[in-house]
Short mmCIF file of C-alpha atoms in Angstrom, two decimals:
data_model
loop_
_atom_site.label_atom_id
_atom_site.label_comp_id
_atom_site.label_asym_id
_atom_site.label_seq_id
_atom_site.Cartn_x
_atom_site.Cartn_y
_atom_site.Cartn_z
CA UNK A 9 100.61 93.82 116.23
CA UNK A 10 104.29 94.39 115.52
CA UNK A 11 104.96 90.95 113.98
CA UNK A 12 101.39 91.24 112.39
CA UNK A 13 103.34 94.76 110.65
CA UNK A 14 106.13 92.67 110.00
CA UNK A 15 104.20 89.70 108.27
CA UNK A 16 102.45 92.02 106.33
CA UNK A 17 105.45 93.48 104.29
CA UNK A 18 106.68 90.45 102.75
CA UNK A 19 103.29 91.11 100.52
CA UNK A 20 103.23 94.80 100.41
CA UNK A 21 104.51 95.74 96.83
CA UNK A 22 107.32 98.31 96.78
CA UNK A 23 106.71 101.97 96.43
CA UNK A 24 108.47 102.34 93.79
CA UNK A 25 106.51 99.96 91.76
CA UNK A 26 102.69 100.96 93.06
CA UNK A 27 102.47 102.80 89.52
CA UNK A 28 101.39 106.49 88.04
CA UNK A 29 99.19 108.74 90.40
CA UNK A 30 96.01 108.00 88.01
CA UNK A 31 96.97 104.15 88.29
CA UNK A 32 96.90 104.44 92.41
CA UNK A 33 94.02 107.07 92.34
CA UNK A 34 91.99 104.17 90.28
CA UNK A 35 93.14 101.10 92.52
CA UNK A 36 91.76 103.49 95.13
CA UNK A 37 88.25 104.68 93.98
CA UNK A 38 87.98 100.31 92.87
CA UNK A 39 88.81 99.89 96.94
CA UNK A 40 85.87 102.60 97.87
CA UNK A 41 83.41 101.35 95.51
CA UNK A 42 84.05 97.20 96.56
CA UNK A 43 83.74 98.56 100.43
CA UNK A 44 80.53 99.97 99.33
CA UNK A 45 79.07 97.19 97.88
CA UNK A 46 79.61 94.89 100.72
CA UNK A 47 80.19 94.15 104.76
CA UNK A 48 83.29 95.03 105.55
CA UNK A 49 84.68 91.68 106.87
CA UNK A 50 84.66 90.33 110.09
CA UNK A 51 86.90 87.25 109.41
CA UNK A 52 89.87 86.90 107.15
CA UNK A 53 91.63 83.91 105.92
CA UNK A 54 95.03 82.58 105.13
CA UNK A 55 96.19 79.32 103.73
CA UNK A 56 99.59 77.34 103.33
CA UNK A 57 100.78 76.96 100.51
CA UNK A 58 99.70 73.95 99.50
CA UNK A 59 96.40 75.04 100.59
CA UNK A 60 96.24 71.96 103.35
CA UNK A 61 95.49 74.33 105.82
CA UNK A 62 93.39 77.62 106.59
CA UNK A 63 93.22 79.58 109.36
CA UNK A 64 90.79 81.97 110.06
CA UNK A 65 91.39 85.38 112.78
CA UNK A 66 88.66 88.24 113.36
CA UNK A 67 89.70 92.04 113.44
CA UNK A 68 91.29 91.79 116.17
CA UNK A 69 93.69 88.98 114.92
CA UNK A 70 92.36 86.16 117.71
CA UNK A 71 92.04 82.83 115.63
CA UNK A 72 88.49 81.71 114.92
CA UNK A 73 89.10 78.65 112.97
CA UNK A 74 91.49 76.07 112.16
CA UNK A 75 91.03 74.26 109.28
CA UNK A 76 92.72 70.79 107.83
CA UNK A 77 92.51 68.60 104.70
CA UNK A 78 92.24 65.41 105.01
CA UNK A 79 94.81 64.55 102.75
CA UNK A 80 97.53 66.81 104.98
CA UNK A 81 100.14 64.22 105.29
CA UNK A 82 100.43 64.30 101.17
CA UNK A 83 100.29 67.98 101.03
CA UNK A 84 103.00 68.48 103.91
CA UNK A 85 103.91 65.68 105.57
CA UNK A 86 104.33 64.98 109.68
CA UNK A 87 107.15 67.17 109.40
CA UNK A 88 105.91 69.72 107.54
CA UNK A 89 102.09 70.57 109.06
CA UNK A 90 103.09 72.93 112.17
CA UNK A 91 105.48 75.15 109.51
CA UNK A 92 102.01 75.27 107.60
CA UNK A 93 99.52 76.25 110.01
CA UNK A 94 102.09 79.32 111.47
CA UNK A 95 102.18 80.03 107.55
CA UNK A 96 98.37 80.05 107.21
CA UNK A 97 98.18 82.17 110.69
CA UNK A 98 100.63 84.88 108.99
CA UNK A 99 98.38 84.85 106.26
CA UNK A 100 95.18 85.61 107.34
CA UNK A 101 97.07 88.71 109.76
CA UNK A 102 98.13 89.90 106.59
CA UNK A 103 94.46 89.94 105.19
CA UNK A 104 93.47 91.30 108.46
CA UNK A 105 95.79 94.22 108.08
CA UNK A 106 96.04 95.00 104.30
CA UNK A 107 92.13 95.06 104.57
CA UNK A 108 92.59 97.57 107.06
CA UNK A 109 95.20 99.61 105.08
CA UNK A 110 92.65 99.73 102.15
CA UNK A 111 89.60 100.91 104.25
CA UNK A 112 92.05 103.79 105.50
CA UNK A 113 92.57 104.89 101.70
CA UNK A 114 89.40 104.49 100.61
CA UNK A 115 87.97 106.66 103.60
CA UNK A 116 91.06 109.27 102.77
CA UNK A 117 89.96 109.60 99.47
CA UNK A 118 86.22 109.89 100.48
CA UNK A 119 87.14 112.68 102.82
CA UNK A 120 89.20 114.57 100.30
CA UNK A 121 86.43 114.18 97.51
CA UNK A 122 84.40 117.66 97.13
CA UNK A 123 80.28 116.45 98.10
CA UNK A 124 78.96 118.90 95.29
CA UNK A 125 81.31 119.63 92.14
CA UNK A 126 81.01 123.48 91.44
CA UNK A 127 80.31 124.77 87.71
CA UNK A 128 84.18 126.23 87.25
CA UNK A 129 85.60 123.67 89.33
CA UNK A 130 88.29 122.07 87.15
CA UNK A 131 90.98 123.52 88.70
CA UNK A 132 89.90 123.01 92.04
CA UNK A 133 89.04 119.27 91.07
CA UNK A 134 92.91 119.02 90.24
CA UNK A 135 93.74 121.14 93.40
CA UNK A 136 91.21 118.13 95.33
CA UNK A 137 93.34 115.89 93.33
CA UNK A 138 96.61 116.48 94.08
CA UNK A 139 95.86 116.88 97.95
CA UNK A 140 94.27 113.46 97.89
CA UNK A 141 97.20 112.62 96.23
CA UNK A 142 100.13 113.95 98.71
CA UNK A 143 98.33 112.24 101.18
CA UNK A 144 97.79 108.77 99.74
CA UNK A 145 101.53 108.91 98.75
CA UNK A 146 102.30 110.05 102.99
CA UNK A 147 100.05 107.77 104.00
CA UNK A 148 102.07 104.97 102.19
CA UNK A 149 105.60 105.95 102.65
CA UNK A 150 105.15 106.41 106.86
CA UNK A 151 103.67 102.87 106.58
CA UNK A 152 106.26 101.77 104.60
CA UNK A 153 108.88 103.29 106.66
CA UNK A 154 107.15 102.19 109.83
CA UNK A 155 107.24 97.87 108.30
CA UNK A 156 111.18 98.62 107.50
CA UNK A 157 111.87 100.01 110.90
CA UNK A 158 110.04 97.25 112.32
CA UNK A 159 111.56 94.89 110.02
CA UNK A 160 115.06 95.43 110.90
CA UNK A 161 114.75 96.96 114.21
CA UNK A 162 116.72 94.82 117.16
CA UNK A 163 113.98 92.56 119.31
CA UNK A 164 115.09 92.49 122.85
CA UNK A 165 111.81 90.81 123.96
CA UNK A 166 111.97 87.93 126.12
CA UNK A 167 111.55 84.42 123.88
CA UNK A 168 108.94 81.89 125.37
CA UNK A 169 106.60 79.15 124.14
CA UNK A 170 103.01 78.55 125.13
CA UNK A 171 102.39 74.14 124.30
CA UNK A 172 98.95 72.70 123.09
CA UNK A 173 96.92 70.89 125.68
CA UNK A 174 98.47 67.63 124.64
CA UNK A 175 101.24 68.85 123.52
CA UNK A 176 101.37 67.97 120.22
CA UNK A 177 101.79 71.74 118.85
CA UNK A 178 104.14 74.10 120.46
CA UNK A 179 103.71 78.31 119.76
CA UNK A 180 107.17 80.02 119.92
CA UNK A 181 107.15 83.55 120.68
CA UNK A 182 109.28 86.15 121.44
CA UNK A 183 107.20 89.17 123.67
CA UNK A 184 103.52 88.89 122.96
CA UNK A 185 104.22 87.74 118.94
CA UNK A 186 104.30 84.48 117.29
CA UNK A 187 107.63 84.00 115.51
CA UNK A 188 107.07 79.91 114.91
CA UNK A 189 104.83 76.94 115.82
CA UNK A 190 107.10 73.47 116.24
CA UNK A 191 105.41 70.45 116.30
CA UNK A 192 106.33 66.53 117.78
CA UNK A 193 106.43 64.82 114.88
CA UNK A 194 106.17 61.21 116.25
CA UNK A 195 102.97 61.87 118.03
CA UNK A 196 101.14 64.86 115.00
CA UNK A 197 101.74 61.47 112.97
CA UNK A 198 99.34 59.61 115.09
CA UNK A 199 96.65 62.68 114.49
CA UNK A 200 94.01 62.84 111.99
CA UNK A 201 92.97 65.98 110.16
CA UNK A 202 90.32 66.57 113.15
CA UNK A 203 92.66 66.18 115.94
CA UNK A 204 95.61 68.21 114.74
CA UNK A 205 92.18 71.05 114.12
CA UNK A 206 91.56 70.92 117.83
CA UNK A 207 94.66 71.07 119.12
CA UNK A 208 95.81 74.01 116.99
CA UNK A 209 92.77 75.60 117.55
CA UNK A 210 93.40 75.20 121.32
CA UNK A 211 96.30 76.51 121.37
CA UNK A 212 95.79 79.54 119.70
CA UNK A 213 92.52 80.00 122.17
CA UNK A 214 95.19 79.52 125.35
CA UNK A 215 97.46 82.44 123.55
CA UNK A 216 94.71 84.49 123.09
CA UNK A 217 94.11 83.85 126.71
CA UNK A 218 97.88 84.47 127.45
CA UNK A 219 98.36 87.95 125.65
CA UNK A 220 95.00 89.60 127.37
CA UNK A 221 96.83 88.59 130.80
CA UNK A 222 94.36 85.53 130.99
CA UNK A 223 95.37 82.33 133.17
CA UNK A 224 94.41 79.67 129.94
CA UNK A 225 93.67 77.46 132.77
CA UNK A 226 90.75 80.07 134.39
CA UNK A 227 87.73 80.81 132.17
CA UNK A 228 87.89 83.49 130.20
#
């Protein structure tokens, strides 16, 4: 999960610039109210940025999909698609995660809420306020702190690479974490848009494997 963290604060806004109290208290209460109203999600997605390719991961941020246009090689080219997909992949962890981050708030600010508003309670409403408040604001700064220690903290973790079953695709990682996915180009430009699906999504399925202490070439 630590280069999940550290994927997610390239879209995490700075603190600085989250806005007024009533501005975050609002984008809040919005976040309650829309987990409310639906499912809380049991697959996010993240695309490229050409939108070629989507990639879809569960809570638990093992891929459940791979997805490719058909028109990839005019989106990204041979030499481009394996940059995409690990850019998809990092997108969809960061959905995972943010969606998490907001569930967290939203359930802070339901626990902080009084259940049955008293006749003289104004004060105490602002009291209620300002805890929720100091919290939401603690809440955010540890994570915050947290991304930029992880961010710029030294990685001594052993580097290694886990290839595709026909080796097309290649996942680079350095512990447990994918940093890149590489790709040989001569052969992903024999591939259609099916192919290079099933070998990503085979790949990711032998990492999964890999990280839970899983020979990929036992079953599961």
């Amino acid at each position: 999960m630590q280069e999940d963290r550290r994927h997610l604060r390239l879209s995490l806004a700075d603190l600085d610039v989250l806005g007024s109290d009533a501005a975050l208290r609002a984008q809040a209460e919005q976040a309650a109210r829309a987990a409310e109203s639906r499912p809380t999600p049991t697959v996010y997605t993240g695309l490229d940025r050409t939108g070629a390719v989507a990639v879809r991961v569960d809570a638990t941020s093992d891929v459940e999909d791979v997805a490719v246009e058909r028109d990839w090689r005019r989106r990204v080219d041979v030499d481009g698609v394996a940059g995409a997909i690990f850019e998809a992949y990092a997108g969809a962890l960061r959905a995972a995660v943010e969606a998490t981050a907001l569930r967290e708030v939203a359930r802070d600010q339901e626990v902080a809420a009084p259940s049955t508003p008293e006749p003289r309670a104004a004060v105490e409403d602002e009291l209620d306020d300002h805890v929720w408040l100091r919290r939401t604001w603690r809440t955010l700064h540890d994570i915050d702190a947290d991304l930029d220690r992880l961010a710029h903290a030294r990685d001594d973790r052993a580097e290694h690479a886990i290839a595709g079953p026909h080796g097309f695709l290649t996942l680079r990682l350095r512990g447990d974490s994918i940093t890149a996915i590489t790709g040989d180009t001569d052969r992903i430009a024999r591939l259609d848009a099916g192919q290079l699906e099933s070998e990503a999504l085979s790949l990711f399925r032998s990492y999964a494997l890999a990280r839970r202490g899983t020979d990929p070439e036992e079953p599961a």
